[in-house]
Coordinates of C-alpha atoms in Angstrom, one line a residue:
M1 CA 31.3 -29.0 27.9
N2 CA 28.8 -26.2 29.1
T3 CA 26.2 -26.9 31.1
F4 CA 23.3 -24.7 31.3
L5 CA 24.1 -24.4 34.7
S6 CA 27.3 -23.3 34.4
R7 CA 26.0 -21.1 31.4
V8 CA 23.3 -19.3 33.7
L9 CA 25.7 -18.6 36.3
L10 CA 28.5 -16.8 33.6
T11 CA 25.5 -14.5 32.5
V12 CA 24.3 -13.2 36.5
G13 CA 27.7 -14.5 38.1
I14 CA 26.3 -15.0 41.0
A15 CA 29.3 -18.7 42.4
V16 CA 26.7 -21.4 44.0
T17 CA 29.1 -24.8 45.9
F18 CA 27.5 -27.6 45.6
N19 CA 27.8 -30.7 47.4
T20 CA 29.1 -33.1 45.0
S21 CA 28.8 -37.4 44.9
A22 CA 30.2 -39.7 42.8
S23 CA 27.9 -42.2 43.4
E24 CA 26.4 -44.8 40.7
S25 CA 23.3 -43.6 41.4
D26 CA 21.4 -40.9 41.9
G27 CA 17.9 -43.5 42.9
G28 CA 16.9 -42.5 39.3
I29 CA 18.0 -43.6 36.1
P30 CA 22.0 -44.7 36.8
Y31 CA 24.6 -41.8 35.9
K32 CA 26.4 -44.4 33.2
W33 CA 23.0 -44.8 30.6
A34 CA 21.8 -41.0 31.1
P35 CA 24.6 -39.2 29.4
W36 CA 22.9 -35.6 30.9
K37 CA 23.8 -36.5 34.4
D38 CA 27.1 -35.7 36.0
P39 CA 27.8 -38.3 38.7
E40 CA 30.3 -35.7 40.2
N41 CA 27.5 -32.4 40.5
P42 CA 23.8 -34.8 40.7
M43 CA 22.4 -30.1 40.5
I44 CA 24.2 -30.5 36.4
L45 CA 22.3 -30.6 33.6
K46 CA 24.7 -31.4 30.5
M47 CA 24.4 -30.1 27.0
T48 CA 24.9 -33.0 23.9
D49 CA 28.4 -32.1 22.4
E50 CA 26.3 -30.9 19.0
K51 CA 25.4 -27.0 18.3
D52 CA 21.2 -27.1 19.0
V53 CA 20.1 -26.3 15.2
L54 CA 17.6 -23.9 16.1
F55 CA 19.8 -21.7 17.5
Q56 CA 21.8 -22.2 14.5
R57 CA 21.1 -18.3 12.1
R58 CA 19.9 -18.3 8.2
D59 CA 23.0 -17.6 6.1
Q60 CA 21.7 -14.0 4.4
S61 CA 24.2 -13.8 2.1
M62 CA 22.7 -17.7 0.8
G63 CA 19.6 -15.7 0.0
A64 CA 18.1 -13.2 -3.4
K65 CA 20.2 -10.4 -2.9
R66 CA 19.1 -6.8 -1.9
E67 CA 19.7 -3.5 -0.2
P68 CA 19.4 -3.6 2.8
G69 CA 15.3 -2.4 4.1
L70 CA 11.7 -3.3 4.8
F71 CA 10.1 -5.6 2.1
Y72 CA 6.4 -6.1 2.2
P73 CA 6.0 -9.8 1.5
N74 CA 2.4 -9.3 -0.1
R75 CA 1.3 -8.7 -4.0
Y76 CA -1.6 -5.9 -2.8
N77 CA -0.8 -2.0 -0.7
F78 CA -3.7 -2.7 0.6
G79 CA -6.7 -5.3 2.4
P80 CA -7.6 -7.8 5.4
N81 CA -4.2 -10.2 6.9
W82 CA -6.3 -12.4 5.5
T83 CA -5.2 -12.3 2.3
A84 CA -2.3 -10.9 3.1
I85 CA 0.9 -13.1 4.4
P86 CA 0.4 -11.5 7.9
T87 CA 3.0 -9.9 9.7
F88 CA 2.9 -8.1 13.0
L89 CA -0.4 -5.4 12.6
G90 CA 0.5 -5.7 8.9
A91 CA 4.4 -4.0 9.4
P92 CA 7.1 -5.0 6.8
I93 CA 9.7 -7.5 7.1
A94 CA 13.1 -6.4 8.7
Q95 CA 15.4 -10.0 9.3
T96 CA 19.2 -7.6 10.1
P97 CA 20.0 -4.9 12.4
E98 CA 21.4 -3.5 8.8
D99 CA 17.9 -3.2 7.4
L100 CA 16.8 -2.0 10.4
K101 CA 18.9 1.3 10.6
A102 CA 18.3 1.4 6.5
A103 CA 14.9 1.9 6.8
K104 CA 15.2 4.5 10.1
V105 CA 12.3 2.1 11.8
D106 CA 10.8 3.5 15.1
I107 CA 9.7 0.1 15.8
A108 CA 11.0 -2.9 15.8
M109 CA 8.3 -5.7 16.9
F110 CA 8.9 -9.3 17.1
G111 CA 7.5 -13.0 17.6
M112 CA 8.6 -14.2 21.8
S113 CA 8.2 -18.1 21.2
I114 CA 9.2 -19.5 25.1
G115 CA 6.4 -21.7 26.7
D116 CA 7.0 -21.5 30.5
Q117 CA 2.9 -22.6 31.6
V118 CA 2.1 -24.4 34.0
L119 CA -1.4 -24.6 30.5
P120 CA 1.1 -24.7 27.7
G121 CA 0.1 -22.9 24.7
G122 CA 1.3 -19.4 25.4
R123 CA 4.2 -20.5 22.6
F124 CA 1.6 -20.1 19.7
A125 CA 0.5 -16.9 20.5
A126 CA 3.1 -14.4 18.3
Q127 CA 2.2 -16.5 15.4
Q128 CA -1.9 -16.1 16.7
M129 CA -1.3 -11.8 16.6
R130 CA 0.0 -11.9 12.6
S131 CA -3.0 -13.2 12.5
L132 CA -5.9 -12.6 14.0
I133 CA -9.5 -12.3 12.5
D134 CA -10.3 -9.1 13.0
Y135 CA -11.9 -6.3 10.6
M136 CA -8.4 -3.9 11.2
S137 CA -7.0 -2.8 7.9
Y138 CA -3.3 -3.2 6.7
P139 CA -0.5 -2.5 6.4
P140 CA -0.7 -0.6 9.3
Q141 CA -2.3 2.5 9.8
G142 CA -5.3 4.4 11.9
E143 CA -6.4 7.0 14.2
D144 CA -6.0 6.6 17.8
Q145 CA -9.5 7.5 18.5
F146 CA -8.1 8.7 21.9
I147 CA -6.1 11.4 20.9
G148 CA -6.5 11.6 17.4
V149 CA -3.3 10.4 16.0
D150 CA -2.3 8.3 13.4
I151 CA 0.2 5.2 14.4
G152 CA 1.0 4.9 10.5
K153 CA 3.4 7.9 11.0
L154 CA 5.5 5.1 13.5
V155 CA 8.7 3.5 11.3
M156 CA 7.7 0.0 11.8
A157 CA 9.5 -3.3 11.1
D158 CA 7.9 -7.5 11.7
Y159 CA 11.5 -8.2 12.9
G160 CA 10.4 -12.2 12.2
N161 CA 10.4 -14.1 16.1
A162 CA 12.9 -15.2 18.5
T163 CA 13.8 -19.5 18.7
A164 CA 13.0 -21.3 21.5
N165 CA 13.5 -24.5 21.5
W166 CA 10.1 -26.7 23.5
M167 CA 12.4 -29.2 25.1
A168 CA 15.4 -27.8 26.4
D169 CA 15.8 -26.1 29.7
N170 CA 13.9 -22.4 29.0
Q171 CA 16.9 -20.8 31.3
V172 CA 18.7 -21.3 27.8
N173 CA 16.5 -20.1 25.3
L174 CA 16.4 -16.7 27.2
D175 CA 20.3 -16.1 25.7
E176 CA 17.6 -15.4 22.5
V177 CA 16.0 -12.5 24.3
H178 CA 18.5 -11.1 25.1
K179 CA 19.6 -11.4 21.5
I180 CA 16.9 -9.8 19.6
V181 CA 16.7 -7.1 22.0
S182 CA 19.7 -5.9 21.8
E183 CA 20.2 -6.1 18.6
I184 CA 16.9 -4.1 18.2
L185 CA 18.0 -1.6 21.0
G186 CA 21.7 -1.5 18.8
T187 CA 19.9 0.1 15.7
D188 CA 17.8 2.6 18.2
A189 CA 15.0 1.6 17.3
I190 CA 12.1 0.8 20.1
P191 CA 12.3 -3.7 20.9
V192 CA 8.3 -4.7 21.2
G193 CA 7.5 -8.8 22.2
I194 CA 4.6 -9.4 21.6
G195 CA 3.6 -13.7 22.8
G196 CA 5.8 -16.2 25.3
T197 CA 5.2 -15.8 28.5
H198 CA 6.9 -14.1 30.8
I199 CA 10.1 -15.8 31.9
Q200 CA 10.8 -13.3 29.2
S201 CA 11.5 -10.6 30.5
Y202 CA 14.4 -12.3 32.1
G203 CA 15.7 -11.3 28.7
F204 CA 14.7 -7.4 28.4
M205 CA 15.7 -7.0 31.9
T206 CA 18.9 -7.9 30.8
A207 CA 19.6 -6.3 27.1
L208 CA 18.4 -3.1 28.9
A209 CA 20.7 -3.1 31.9
E210 CA 23.7 -3.6 29.1
K211 CA 22.4 -0.9 27.4
Y212 CA 21.3 1.5 30.2
G213 CA 23.5 0.1 33.0
P214 CA 21.3 -1.3 36.0
G215 CA 18.8 1.1 37.4
E216 CA 18.0 3.4 34.3
V217 CA 15.1 2.1 32.9
A218 CA 11.8 2.2 35.2
I219 CA 10.3 -1.0 34.8
V220 CA 5.9 -1.0 34.2
H221 CA 5.0 -4.6 35.2
V222 CA 1.4 -5.0 34.7
D223 CA 0.0 -8.4 36.4
A224 CA -2.3 -10.3 38.5
H225 CA 1.6 -12.3 40.1
Y226 CA 3.7 -10.5 41.5
D227 CA 6.5 -13.1 39.3
A228 CA 9.7 -12.6 42.4
Y229 CA 8.8 -16.0 44.4
K230 CA 11.8 -18.1 45.6
A231 CA 14.2 -19.4 42.8
G232 CA 12.2 -23.8 41.9
A233 CA 11.6 -26.0 39.9
G234 CA 15.3 -27.1 39.6
R235 CA 16.0 -23.8 37.6
F236 CA 17.0 -20.4 38.8
V237 CA 14.4 -18.6 37.0
H238 CA 11.2 -19.2 35.5
N239 CA 7.9 -17.9 34.7
G240 CA 7.6 -17.0 38.3
S241 CA 10.7 -15.8 39.8
F242 CA 12.5 -13.7 36.9
F243 CA 12.1 -10.4 39.2
K244 CA 13.7 -12.2 42.2
L245 CA 16.3 -13.3 39.7
A246 CA 17.0 -9.8 38.6
V247 CA 17.1 -8.0 41.8
D248 CA 19.3 -10.6 43.5
S249 CA 21.6 -10.9 40.8
G250 CA 22.1 -6.6 40.1
V251 CA 19.9 -6.5 36.8
I252 CA 18.0 -4.0 38.6
K253 CA 17.4 -2.3 41.4
G254 CA 14.0 -3.3 43.5
S255 CA 12.9 0.5 43.0
D256 CA 12.8 0.2 39.9
I257 CA 10.3 -2.0 39.7
Y258 CA 6.4 -0.6 39.5
Q259 CA 3.2 -3.1 39.8
V260 CA -0.2 -2.6 38.7
G261 CA -3.2 -5.4 39.3
L262 CA -1.3 -7.6 41.8
R263 CA -4.3 -10.2 43.3
G264 CA -4.6 -13.7 43.8
T265 CA -3.0 -15.8 46.5
T266 CA 0.4 -14.0 46.6
P267 CA 2.4 -12.5 48.0
G268 CA 2.9 -14.0 51.0
A269 CA 3.9 -12.8 54.5
Y270 CA 7.6 -13.7 53.5
D271 CA 7.5 -12.4 50.4
L272 CA 5.7 -8.7 50.2
N273 CA 8.6 -8.1 53.1
W274 CA 10.9 -9.0 50.3
M275 CA 9.7 -6.7 48.4
R276 CA 9.3 -4.2 50.8
E277 CA 12.9 -4.9 52.3
N278 CA 14.1 -4.9 48.2
K279 CA 11.6 -1.3 47.9
L280 CA 9.6 -1.9 44.5
N281 CA 7.2 0.0 44.3
F282 CA 3.4 -2.1 43.9
H283 CA 0.0 -1.5 43.3
F284 CA -3.0 -3.7 44.4
Q285 CA -6.1 -4.8 42.8
A286 CA -6.7 -3.9 46.8
E287 CA -5.9 -0.1 46.3
I288 CA -8.0 -0.3 43.1
E289 CA -10.8 -0.9 44.1
K290 CA -9.6 1.5 47.7
Y291 CA -9.3 4.9 46.2
G292 CA -10.4 4.5 42.2
W293 CA -8.3 3.6 38.6
D294 CA -7.7 7.7 38.5
A295 CA -6.3 8.3 41.9
V296 CA -3.9 4.7 41.2
L297 CA -3.5 6.1 37.8
V298 CA -2.0 9.2 38.8
K299 CA 0.1 8.1 41.3
L300 CA 1.7 6.0 39.0
L301 CA 2.5 8.2 36.2
S302 CA 4.4 10.5 39.0
E303 CA 5.9 7.9 40.2
V304 CA 7.2 6.9 36.7
K305 CA 7.4 10.7 35.4
G306 CA 11.1 11.8 33.6
R307 CA 12.0 8.4 33.4
K308 CA 12.7 5.6 30.8
V309 CA 10.3 2.9 30.7
Y310 CA 10.5 -0.5 30.1
L311 CA 6.8 -2.5 30.2
T312 CA 6.4 -5.5 30.5
F313 CA 2.6 -6.4 30.3
D314 CA 1.3 -9.9 31.3
M315 CA -2.1 -10.4 29.6
D316 CA -4.0 -12.2 33.4
G317 CA -3.1 -8.9 35.0
V318 CA -6.9 -7.4 32.6
D319 CA -9.5 -9.4 34.5
P320 CA -10.4 -12.6 32.5
A321 CA -13.7 -11.1 31.8
Y322 CA -12.3 -9.0 28.5
A323 CA -9.1 -11.5 28.4
P324 CA -9.6 -15.1 29.0
G325 CA -7.2 -16.3 26.7
V326 CA -4.5 -16.8 29.7
G327 CA -2.8 -19.2 31.0
S328 CA -2.9 -17.9 35.4
Q329 CA -6.9 -16.3 35.1
D330 CA -7.3 -14.8 38.4
P331 CA -10.8 -12.6 38.4
D332 CA -11.2 -9.0 39.3
G333 CA -8.6 -7.1 37.4
L334 CA -8.5 -4.3 35.7
T335 CA -10.3 -3.8 32.8
A336 CA -9.8 -4.0 29.2
G337 CA -10.1 0.1 29.3
Q338 CA -8.2 1.5 32.2
A339 CA -5.2 -1.2 30.4
I340 CA -5.7 0.7 27.7
Q341 CA -6.0 3.9 29.4
L342 CA -2.8 2.8 31.4
V343 CA 0.2 2.0 28.4
R344 CA -1.8 4.9 26.4
A345 CA -0.9 7.3 28.8
L346 CA 2.2 5.7 29.2
G347 CA 3.4 6.2 25.6
I348 CA 2.5 10.0 26.2
Q349 CA 4.3 10.3 28.8
N350 CA 7.7 8.9 29.1
E351 CA 10.1 7.4 26.3
I352 CA 9.4 3.9 25.8
V353 CA 12.6 2.1 25.4
A354 CA 10.9 -1.2 25.3
A355 CA 8.1 -2.8 25.6
E356 CA 6.3 -6.7 26.1
F357 CA 2.5 -8.3 25.7
N358 CA 2.7 -12.2 26.8
E359 CA 1.1 -14.4 28.3
Y360 CA -1.2 -15.1 25.4
N361 CA -2.7 -18.2 24.8
P362 CA -4.2 -18.3 21.6
L363 CA -5.9 -22.5 23.0
L364 CA -8.0 -20.9 25.6
D365 CA -9.1 -17.9 24.5
D366 CA -13.1 -17.7 22.8
A367 CA -14.1 -18.4 19.6
H368 CA -13.3 -14.5 18.9
Q369 CA -9.9 -14.5 19.5
T370 CA -10.5 -12.1 22.6
T371 CA -7.4 -11.5 24.5
G372 CA -5.9 -11.5 21.4
I373 CA -8.1 -8.9 19.9
L374 CA -7.3 -6.7 23.3
M375 CA -3.5 -7.1 23.4
D376 CA -3.8 -6.0 19.9
R377 CA -5.2 -3.4 21.3
L378 CA -3.2 -2.1 23.5
I379 CA -0.1 -1.9 21.2
R380 CA -1.6 0.0 19.5
S381 CA -2.2 2.1 22.0
L382 CA 0.6 2.0 22.8
L383 CA 1.8 3.3 19.7
G384 CA -0.8 6.0 19.7
G385 CA 1.1 7.1 23.1
I386 CA 4.3 7.4 21.6
Q387 CA 3.6 9.0 18.4
G388 CA 1.2 11.1 20.5
R389 CA 4.6 12.3 22.4
R390 CA 6.3 13.2 19.3
E391 CA 4.2 15.6 17.3
G392 CA 4.2 16.9 20.6
I393 CA 1.1 16.1 23.5
T394 CA 2.5 15.7 26.6
D395 CA 0.1 15.1 29.3
P396 CA -0.7 12.0 29.5
M397 CA -4.7 12.0 30.7
Y398 CA -5.1 14.4 27.5
Y399 CA -7.7 13.7 24.9
D400 CA -8.8 15.1 21.2
P401 CA -10.6 17.4 22.0
E402 CA -12.4 17.5 18.0
R403 CA -14.2 13.3 20.2
L404 CA -15.0 15.4 23.6
V405 CA -17.0 17.8 22.3
H406 CA -20.3 17.0 19.6
A407 CA -19.8 19.2 16.1
N408 CA -23.9 20.8 17.4
Q409 CA -21.9 21.9 19.8

């Protein structure tokens, strides 16, 4: 019988030895009444022999016969999302890698649903993002009002959700994120994960390491928190420790991490020393306040110039005045404008190979869905930058001249 622990150890290649005990009880429920416990090793949690039904893929051959490609689930060509079956940005649906290949999809958006926060609700963000009460029109289109390119020129698809068992350990749920990201990468599309919590980044990093090799992708990490805490909570990886496991296990190099907006009560001296020893690149909010956003943005862009980039964007990296619907609020973060400028600039300057926008908690958002709408605009701004790069824009600080000069000047 497999255990989640042995699966994680096998995945990351860590050899660990525990002290074992064959006692009848560890002080909790006796072993004879707790089939999930291993009396030979109290650190192991067993799983049942029965396969978890949530992870069983639907047999596509049992559905309606169709040629591979994208399909719209809606009756009308145009209209707001409250008259339509909601999808990400109103994009058509893809169900298989063959659909992505046949349509030559550029951007494959998929929902993430792992809840790994003290304050629950992040697992609902993907569905909320599909059905925001917003004025934006569908299908996905519209010009970026900073650089003047139409994101509708990108071939986009909604690739459904990566499932997550709300009752199982979230380390097991990471397998499905890894699989979905790998499927998308295998079609040469860019995976864009939406929703869930930040533990999911580990599945992104392992999939990217398999495709490109460790050390080949720069990770731009927007967050209030450094997410490299020592392992804890009885797990190898959790919402705040995924970077530490990734570095320690060789999935990534510390020097490939570029962090922006760090603040809050951590890291302390021990963790900051670990960050320096492992050569993480970090830009605390203190640096932004001291030297100004423009200077820090230019510095960050110079650090990652010429590299493939995976963007992992935690919504609490933005000040809660602009993004109140998050599970780990810390005041004095990036403004909405700074965040939008950052993702657009990265899309222009760098080859974006993957992106994710997480830690939106719709249960904590305001009545206008301010956080969700900002996440939507961040995604659109990244797509604008990607399309601008494809149209030959090379300056990350480029602005469309039509937007800079008044008609009468």
